[in-house]
Amino acid sequence: MMKLYGAPGCGSAIVEMMFVLAGEQYRWVNVEGFDAPGPQRDALLELNPLGQVPTLKLDDGTVVTETAAIALMLLDAHPELAPPVGSAERPRFHRLLIWLVANVYPTFTYGDYPERWTSGSALELRDSTNRYRQQLYLWLESQFGAGPYVFGDHISLLDTYLAAMISWRPRQAWFEQNTPKMYAIALKVREREDLQEIISRNEL
Ligand SMILES: N[C@@H](CCC(=O)N[C@@H](CS)C(=O)NCC(=O)O)C(=O)O
């Protein structure tokens, strides 16, 4: 069975939700504490030199990192979890998927561990990445329609990102006030019965 290396509340929760939507079995390997020196980090670094979660090990030993790569892999077998190929929505799905991981996710890479990246003010780097992320989310909000999901009535793998990300900085109260469409989509995903175990274990 595929092994998913993750930690509670982290991006691995996004992939867990994707697996449930796709009906795919996986084994959860909790590497909580992976971002500090120790055996969890050593185990992760053997698979992923970035030391990041999620990290996925397939049955044949292939390692897949990057939430977007995992999403695209799942879509090969579960195309219904994105707008249909050939539809106008399909390139929008690709754009927003890549946009999230290329723009929003790195703000956490630099903002969560600012002392790694500057010998100056770590607080300033954290604050500036926080501000930039808020600007990004405001643009993302402008891309959403009437819901209930990003692409209307059909849930897609993109929706799983929103369900996790509203728990991350700038946190739920900010999203509720400033990006109500994103917030509503995230809550809609979180209502799903089949995701309850993941949501509670990840304290989302
Ligand atoms: N681009 C990656 C980002 C993954 C990522 O940054 N994960 C965070 C946890 S949510 C992490 O592992 N941070 C530790 C670090 O960057 O050292 C993806 O989409 O999977």
PDB file of C-alpha atoms and ligand atoms in Angstrom:
ATOM      1  CA  MET A   1       0.000   0.000   0.000  1.00  0.00           C
ATOM      2  CA  MET A   2       1.192   3.546  -0.720  1.00  0.00           C
ATOM      3  CA  LYS A   3       2.838   5.220   2.264  1.00  0.00           C
ATOM      4  CA  LEU A   4       2.042   8.854   2.918  1.00  0.00           C
ATOM      5  CA  TYR A   5       4.552  10.603   5.172  1.00  0.00           C
ATOM      6  CA  GLY A   6       2.961  13.555   6.876  1.00  0.00           C
ATOM      7  CA  ALA A   7       2.311  15.409  10.081  1.00  0.00           C
ATOM      8  CA  PRO A   8      -0.925  16.538  11.689  1.00  0.00           C
ATOM      9  CA  GLY A   9      -2.224  19.809  10.261  1.00  0.00           C
ATOM     10  CA  CYS A  10       0.370  19.931   7.477  1.00  0.00           C
ATOM     11  CA  GLY A  11       0.033  19.753   3.706  1.00  0.00           C
ATOM     12  CA  SER A  12      -0.179  15.983   3.982  1.00  0.00           C
ATOM     13  CA  ALA A  13      -3.775  16.583   5.128  1.00  0.00           C
ATOM     14  CA  ILE A  14      -4.513  17.957   1.647  1.00  0.00           C
ATOM     15  CA  VAL A  15      -3.277  14.742   0.085  1.00  0.00           C
ATOM     16  CA  GLU A  16      -5.173  12.617   2.595  1.00  0.00           C
ATOM     17  CA  MET A  17      -8.370  14.363   1.518  1.00  0.00           C
ATOM     18  CA  MET A  18      -7.463  13.790  -2.125  1.00  0.00           C
ATOM     19  CA  PHE A  19      -7.003  10.074  -1.468  1.00  0.00           C
ATOM     20  CA  VAL A  20     -10.371   9.801   0.228  1.00  0.00           C
ATOM     21  CA  LEU A  21     -12.138  11.612  -2.621  1.00  0.00           C
ATOM     22  CA  ALA A  22     -10.416   9.242  -5.044  1.00  0.00           C
ATOM     23  CA  GLY A  23     -11.225   6.176  -2.928  1.00  0.00           C
ATOM     24  CA  GLU A  24      -7.544   5.226  -2.793  1.00  0.00           C
ATOM     25  CA  GLN A  25      -6.051   3.340   0.139  1.00  0.00           C
ATOM     26  CA  TYR A  26      -2.863   4.611   1.766  1.00  0.00           C
ATOM     27  CA  ARG A  27      -0.867   4.054   4.908  1.00  0.00           C
ATOM     28  CA  TRP A  28      -0.317   7.143   7.013  1.00  0.00           C
ATOM     29  CA  VAL A  29       3.194   7.509   8.422  1.00  0.00           C
ATOM     30  CA  ASN A  30       3.288  10.219  11.056  1.00  0.00           C
ATOM     31  CA  VAL A  31       6.619  12.052  10.976  1.00  0.00           C
ATOM     32  CA  GLU A  32       5.549  14.806  13.361  1.00  0.00           C
ATOM     33  CA  GLY A  33       8.600  16.805  14.405  1.00  0.00           C
ATOM     34  CA  PHE A  34      10.171  16.282  10.979  1.00  0.00           C
ATOM     35  CA  ASP A  35      11.233  19.931  10.782  1.00  0.00           C
ATOM     36  CA  ALA A  36      13.697  19.582  13.662  1.00  0.00           C
ATOM     37  CA  PRO A  37      16.787  17.346  13.801  1.00  0.00           C
ATOM     38  CA  GLY A  38      15.973  13.800  14.816  1.00  0.00           C
ATOM     39  CA  PRO A  39      14.965  10.369  13.525  1.00  0.00           C
ATOM     40  CA  GLN A  40      11.731  11.602  11.901  1.00  0.00           C
ATOM     41  CA  ARG A  41      13.644  14.144   9.863  1.00  0.00           C
ATOM     42  CA  ASP A  42      16.363  11.628   8.965  1.00  0.00           C
ATOM     43  CA  ALA A  43      13.737   9.165   7.700  1.00  0.00           C
ATOM     44  CA  LEU A  44      12.066  11.867   5.624  1.00  0.00           C
ATOM     45  CA  LEU A  45      15.330  13.202   4.190  1.00  0.00           C
ATOM     46  CA  GLU A  46      16.123   9.756   2.828  1.00  0.00           C
ATOM     47  CA  LEU A  47      13.036  10.059   0.634  1.00  0.00           C
ATOM     48  CA  ASN A  48      12.779  13.794   0.060  1.00  0.00           C
ATOM     49  CA  PRO A  49      15.910  15.973   0.169  1.00  0.00           C
ATOM     50  CA  LEU A  50      13.709  19.008   0.862  1.00  0.00           C
ATOM     51  CA  GLY A  51      12.582  17.437   4.129  1.00  0.00           C
ATOM     52  CA  GLN A  52       8.982  18.362   3.358  1.00  0.00           C
ATOM     53  CA  VAL A  53       5.628  16.701   3.777  1.00  0.00           C
ATOM     54  CA  PRO A  54       3.673  15.380   2.057  1.00  0.00           C
ATOM     55  CA  THR A  55       6.042  12.754   0.748  1.00  0.00           C
ATOM     56  CA  LEU A  56       4.522   9.715  -0.875  1.00  0.00           C
ATOM     57  CA  LYS A  57       6.158   6.345  -1.474  1.00  0.00           C
ATOM     58  CA  LEU A  58       4.395   4.229  -4.072  1.00  0.00           C
ATOM     59  CA  ASP A  59       4.213   0.424  -3.950  1.00  0.00           C
ATOM     60  CA  ASP A  60       7.081   0.117  -6.432  1.00  0.00           C
ATOM     61  CA  GLY A  61       9.272   2.393  -4.304  1.00  0.00           C
ATOM     62  CA  THR A  62       8.816   5.494  -6.457  1.00  0.00           C
ATOM     63  CA  VAL A  63       8.817   8.658  -4.384  1.00  0.00           C
ATOM     64  CA  VAL A  64       6.344  11.402  -5.282  1.00  0.00           C
ATOM     65  CA  THR A  65       6.581  14.761  -3.586  1.00  0.00           C
ATOM     66  CA  GLU A  66       4.636  17.973  -4.259  1.00  0.00           C
ATOM     67  CA  THR A  67       0.897  18.081  -3.635  1.00  0.00           C
ATOM     68  CA  ALA A  68       0.245  19.188  -7.223  1.00  0.00           C
ATOM     69  CA  ALA A  69       2.215  16.240  -8.638  1.00  0.00           C
ATOM     70  CA  ILE A  70       0.208  13.891  -6.430  1.00  0.00           C
ATOM     71  CA  ALA A  71      -3.036  15.547  -7.583  1.00  0.00           C
ATOM     72  CA  LEU A  72      -2.085  15.094 -11.247  1.00  0.00           C
ATOM     73  CA  MET A  73      -1.100  11.481 -10.583  1.00  0.00           C
ATOM     74  CA  LEU A  74      -4.494  10.794  -8.988  1.00  0.00           C
ATOM     75  CA  LEU A  75      -6.305  12.484 -11.865  1.00  0.00           C
ATOM     76  CA  ASP A  76      -4.851   9.977 -14.318  1.00  0.00           C
ATOM     77  CA  ALA A  77      -6.983   7.310 -12.657  1.00  0.00           C
ATOM     78  CA  HIS A  78      -9.768   9.592 -11.387  1.00  0.00           C
ATOM     79  CA  PRO A  79     -10.409  12.220 -14.050  1.00  0.00           C
ATOM     80  CA  GLU A  80     -13.784  13.051 -12.496  1.00  0.00           C
ATOM     81  CA  LEU A  81     -11.948  14.916  -9.724  1.00  0.00           C
ATOM     82  CA  ALA A  82     -11.222  17.851 -12.047  1.00  0.00           C
ATOM     83  CA  PRO A  83     -13.207  19.598 -14.779  1.00  0.00           C
ATOM     84  CA  PRO A  84     -13.372  17.505 -17.968  1.00  0.00           C
ATOM     85  CA  VAL A  85     -10.538  17.551 -20.493  1.00  0.00           C
ATOM     86  CA  GLY A  86     -11.534  19.904 -23.301  1.00  0.00           C
ATOM     87  CA  SER A  87     -13.785  22.052 -21.106  1.00  0.00           C
ATOM     88  CA  ALA A  88     -13.009  25.724 -20.556  1.00  0.00           C
ATOM     89  CA  GLU A  89     -12.657  24.948 -16.847  1.00  0.00           C
ATOM     90  CA  ARG A  90      -9.803  22.492 -17.324  1.00  0.00           C
ATOM     91  CA  PRO A  91      -7.037  25.051 -17.954  1.00  0.00           C
ATOM     92  CA  ARG A  92      -8.444  27.123 -15.061  1.00  0.00           C
ATOM     93  CA  PHE A  93      -8.083  24.078 -12.821  1.00  0.00           C
ATOM     94  CA  HIS A  94      -4.470  23.631 -13.900  1.00  0.00           C
ATOM     95  CA  ARG A  95      -3.758  27.315 -13.458  1.00  0.00           C
ATOM     96  CA  LEU A  96      -5.179  27.556  -9.960  1.00  0.00           C
ATOM     97  CA  LEU A  97      -3.564  24.288  -8.843  1.00  0.00           C
ATOM     98  CA  ILE A  98      -0.112  25.389  -9.961  1.00  0.00           C
ATOM     99  CA  TRP A  99      -0.719  28.962  -8.830  1.00  0.00           C
ATOM    100  CA  LEU A 100      -1.414  27.815  -5.272  1.00  0.00           C
ATOM    101  CA  VAL A 101       1.699  25.699  -4.967  1.00  0.00           C
ATOM    102  CA  ALA A 102       3.933  28.120  -6.863  1.00  0.00           C
ATOM    103  CA  ASN A 103       2.851  31.265  -5.042  1.00  0.00           C
ATOM    104  CA  VAL A 104       1.012  30.633  -1.788  1.00  0.00           C
ATOM    105  CA  TYR A 105       2.909  27.570  -0.541  1.00  0.00           C
ATOM    106  CA  PRO A 106       6.364  29.201  -0.724  1.00  0.00           C
ATOM    107  CA  THR A 107       5.178  31.989   1.566  1.00  0.00           C
ATOM    108  CA  PHE A 108       5.057  29.300   4.244  1.00  0.00           C
ATOM    109  CA  THR A 109       8.459  27.908   3.237  1.00  0.00           C
ATOM    110  CA  TYR A 110      10.004  31.297   3.960  1.00  0.00           C
ATOM    111  CA  GLY A 111       7.596  32.544   6.621  1.00  0.00           C
ATOM    112  CA  ASP A 112       7.471  29.409   8.776  1.00  0.00           C
ATOM    113  CA  TYR A 113      11.244  29.230   9.092  1.00  0.00           C
ATOM    114  CA  PRO A 114      12.402  32.835   8.534  1.00  0.00           C
ATOM    115  CA  GLU A 115      15.635  32.351  10.478  1.00  0.00           C
ATOM    116  CA  ARG A 116      16.812  29.936   7.765  1.00  0.00           C
ATOM    117  CA  TRP A 117      16.612  32.591   5.102  1.00  0.00           C
ATOM    118  CA  THR A 118      17.842  35.792   6.706  1.00  0.00           C
ATOM    119  CA  SER A 119      20.475  36.834   9.168  1.00  0.00           C
ATOM    120  CA  GLY A 120      18.490  40.056   9.577  1.00  0.00           C
ATOM    121  CA  SER A 121      15.033  40.352  11.041  1.00  0.00           C
ATOM    122  CA  ALA A 122      13.217  37.024  11.014  1.00  0.00           C
ATOM    123  CA  LEU A 123      10.122  38.799  12.276  1.00  0.00           C
ATOM    124  CA  GLU A 124      10.163  41.145   9.316  1.00  0.00           C
ATOM    125  CA  LEU A 125      10.437  38.265   6.853  1.00  0.00           C
ATOM    126  CA  ARG A 126       7.578  36.473   8.548  1.00  0.00           C
ATOM    127  CA  ASP A 127       5.452  39.628   8.480  1.00  0.00           C
ATOM    128  CA  SER A 128       6.180  40.384   4.831  1.00  0.00           C
ATOM    129  CA  THR A 129       5.382  36.836   3.723  1.00  0.00           C
ATOM    130  CA  ASN A 130       2.194  37.002   5.780  1.00  0.00           C
ATOM    131  CA  ARG A 131       1.176  40.230   4.049  1.00  0.00           C
ATOM    132  CA  TYR A 132       2.010  38.890   0.613  1.00  0.00           C
ATOM    133  CA  ARG A 133      -0.018  35.745   1.262  1.00  0.00           C
ATOM    134  CA  GLN A 134      -3.031  37.850   2.164  1.00  0.00           C
ATOM    135  CA  GLN A 135      -2.738  39.717  -1.160  1.00  0.00           C
ATOM    136  CA  LEU A 136      -2.545  36.385  -2.966  1.00  0.00           C
ATOM    137  CA  TYR A 137      -5.660  35.098  -1.254  1.00  0.00           C
ATOM    138  CA  LEU A 138      -7.562  38.269  -2.156  1.00  0.00           C
ATOM    139  CA  TRP A 139      -6.793  37.645  -5.835  1.00  0.00           C
ATOM    140  CA  LEU A 140      -7.748  33.987  -5.489  1.00  0.00           C
ATOM    141  CA  GLU A 141     -11.085  35.048  -4.022  1.00  0.00           C
ATOM    142  CA  SER A 142     -11.779  37.051  -7.192  1.00  0.00           C
ATOM    143  CA  GLN A 143     -11.556  33.800  -9.185  1.00  0.00           C
ATOM    144  CA  PHE A 144     -14.369  32.053  -7.384  1.00  0.00           C
ATOM    145  CA  GLY A 145     -17.976  31.908  -8.523  1.00  0.00           C
ATOM    146  CA  ALA A 146     -21.198  31.020  -6.761  1.00  0.00           C
ATOM    147  CA  GLY A 147     -19.941  27.679  -5.440  1.00  0.00           C
ATOM    148  CA  PRO A 148     -20.609  25.480  -3.665  1.00  0.00           C
ATOM    149  CA  TYR A 149     -17.184  24.265  -4.869  1.00  0.00           C
ATOM    150  CA  VAL A 150     -14.494  26.054  -6.886  1.00  0.00           C
ATOM    151  CA  PHE A 151     -15.908  24.538 -10.084  1.00  0.00           C
ATOM    152  CA  GLY A 152     -19.571  24.686  -9.179  1.00  0.00           C
ATOM    153  CA  ASP A 153     -21.479  21.594  -8.152  1.00  0.00           C
ATOM    154  CA  HIS A 154     -18.632  19.137  -8.628  1.00  0.00           C
ATOM    155  CA  ILE A 155     -15.917  18.796  -6.043  1.00  0.00           C
ATOM    156  CA  SER A 156     -12.402  18.766  -7.475  1.00  0.00           C
ATOM    157  CA  LEU A 157      -8.981  18.092  -5.988  1.00  0.00           C
ATOM    158  CA  LEU A 158      -8.438  21.840  -5.833  1.00  0.00           C
ATOM    159  CA  ASP A 159     -11.101  22.152  -3.153  1.00  0.00           C
ATOM    160  CA  THR A 160      -9.027  20.079  -0.743  1.00  0.00           C
ATOM    161  CA  TYR A 161      -6.374  22.807  -0.626  1.00  0.00           C
ATOM    162  CA  LEU A 162      -8.892  25.380   0.548  1.00  0.00           C
ATOM    163  CA  ALA A 163     -10.247  23.041   3.217  1.00  0.00           C
ATOM    164  CA  ALA A 164      -6.784  22.802   4.795  1.00  0.00           C
ATOM    165  CA  MET A 165      -5.489  26.286   4.075  1.00  0.00           C
ATOM    166  CA  ILE A 166      -8.169  28.186   5.969  1.00  0.00           C
ATOM    167  CA  SER A 167      -6.645  26.724   9.152  1.00  0.00           C
ATOM    168  CA  TRP A 168      -3.223  28.121   8.309  1.00  0.00           C
ATOM    169  CA  ARG A 169      -2.133  31.744   8.622  1.00  0.00           C
ATOM    170  CA  PRO A 170      -3.920  34.160   8.366  1.00  0.00           C
ATOM    171  CA  ARG A 171      -6.420  31.730  10.014  1.00  0.00           C
ATOM    172  CA  GLN A 172     -10.118  31.195   9.787  1.00  0.00           C
ATOM    173  CA  ALA A 173     -11.439  34.509  11.098  1.00  0.00           C
ATOM    174  CA  TRP A 174      -9.480  36.384   8.419  1.00  0.00           C
ATOM    175  CA  PHE A 175     -10.786  34.139   5.655  1.00  0.00           C
ATOM    176  CA  GLU A 176     -14.337  34.430   6.906  1.00  0.00           C
ATOM    177  CA  GLN A 177     -14.128  38.213   6.814  1.00  0.00           C
ATOM    178  CA  ASN A 178     -11.954  38.832   3.736  1.00  0.00           C
ATOM    179  CA  THR A 179     -12.432  35.856   1.440  1.00  0.00           C
ATOM    180  CA  PRO A 180     -15.991  34.664   2.156  1.00  0.00           C
ATOM    181  CA  LYS A 181     -16.255  32.603  -1.040  1.00  0.00           C
ATOM    182  CA  MET A 182     -13.071  30.704  -0.291  1.00  0.00           C
ATOM    183  CA  TYR A 183     -14.188  30.235   3.298  1.00  0.00           C
ATOM    184  CA  ALA A 184     -17.593  28.883   2.242  1.00  0.00           C
ATOM    185  CA  ILE A 185     -16.025  26.418  -0.203  1.00  0.00           C
ATOM    186  CA  ALA A 186     -13.628  25.215   2.483  1.00  0.00           C
ATOM    187  CA  LEU A 187     -16.463  24.679   4.958  1.00  0.00           C
ATOM    188  CA  LYS A 188     -18.475  22.826   2.339  1.00  0.00           C
ATOM    189  CA  VAL A 189     -15.594  20.398   1.838  1.00  0.00           C
ATOM    190  CA  ARG A 190     -15.165  20.022   5.584  1.00  0.00           C
ATOM    191  CA  GLU A 191     -18.831  19.037   5.942  1.00  0.00           C
ATOM    192  CA  ARG A 192     -18.260  15.832   4.049  1.00  0.00           C
ATOM    193  CA  GLU A 193     -18.854  12.742   6.131  1.00  0.00           C
ATOM    194  CA  ASP A 194     -16.006  10.829   4.480  1.00  0.00           C
ATOM    195  CA  LEU A 195     -13.460  13.498   5.488  1.00  0.00           C
ATOM    196  CA  GLN A 196     -14.358  13.756   9.173  1.00  0.00           C
ATOM    197  CA  GLU A 197     -11.660  11.415  10.455  1.00  0.00           C
ATOM    198  CA  ILE A 198      -8.945  13.294   8.539  1.00  0.00           C
ATOM    199  CA  ILE A 199     -10.226  16.684   9.589  1.00  0.00           C
ATOM    200  CA  SER A 200     -10.323  15.777  13.248  1.00  0.00           C
ATOM    201  CA  ARG A 201      -6.965  13.930  13.280  1.00  0.00           C
ATOM    202  CA  ASN A 202      -5.330  16.903  11.566  1.00  0.00           C
ATOM    203  CA  GLU A 203      -7.132  19.357  13.844  1.00  0.00           C
ATOM    204  CA  LEU A 204      -8.269  21.393  10.853  1.00  0.00           C
TER     205      LEU A 204
HETATM  206  N1  LIG B   1       5.451  22.499  -2.690  1.00  0.00           N
HETATM  207  C1  LIG B   1       5.229  21.550  -1.643  1.00  0.00           C
HETATM  208  C2  LIG B   1       5.247  22.267  -0.305  1.00  0.00           C
HETATM  209  C3  LIG B   1       5.188  21.321   0.870  1.00  0.00           C
HETATM  210  C4  LIG B   1       5.494  22.037   2.163  1.00  0.00           C
HETATM  211  O1  LIG B   1       6.034  23.141   2.194  1.00  0.00           O
HETATM  212  N2  LIG B   1       5.147  21.383   3.289  1.00  0.00           N
HETATM  213  C5  LIG B   1       5.439  21.961   4.582  1.00  0.00           C
HETATM  214  C6  LIG B   1       4.452  21.461   5.616  1.00  0.00           C
HETATM  215  S1  LIG B   1       2.811  22.010   5.292  1.00  0.00           S
HETATM  216  C7  LIG B   1       6.809  21.514   5.005  1.00  0.00           C
HETATM  217  O2  LIG B   1       7.133  20.368   4.851  1.00  0.00           O
HETATM  218  N3  LIG B   1       7.601  22.437   5.546  1.00  0.00           N
HETATM  219  C8  LIG B   1       8.897  22.140   6.045  1.00  0.00           C
HETATM  220  C9  LIG B   1       9.993  22.820   5.280  1.00  0.00           C
HETATM  221  O3  LIG B   1       9.723  23.481   4.258  1.00  0.00           O
HETATM  222  O4  LIG B   1      11.138  22.666   5.691  1.00  0.00           O
HETATM  223  C10 LIG B   1       3.916  20.809  -1.887  1.00  0.00           C
HETATM  224  O5  LIG B   1       3.027  21.352  -2.559  1.00  0.00           O
HETATM  225  O6  LIG B   1       3.784  19.649  -1.428  1.00  0.00           O
END
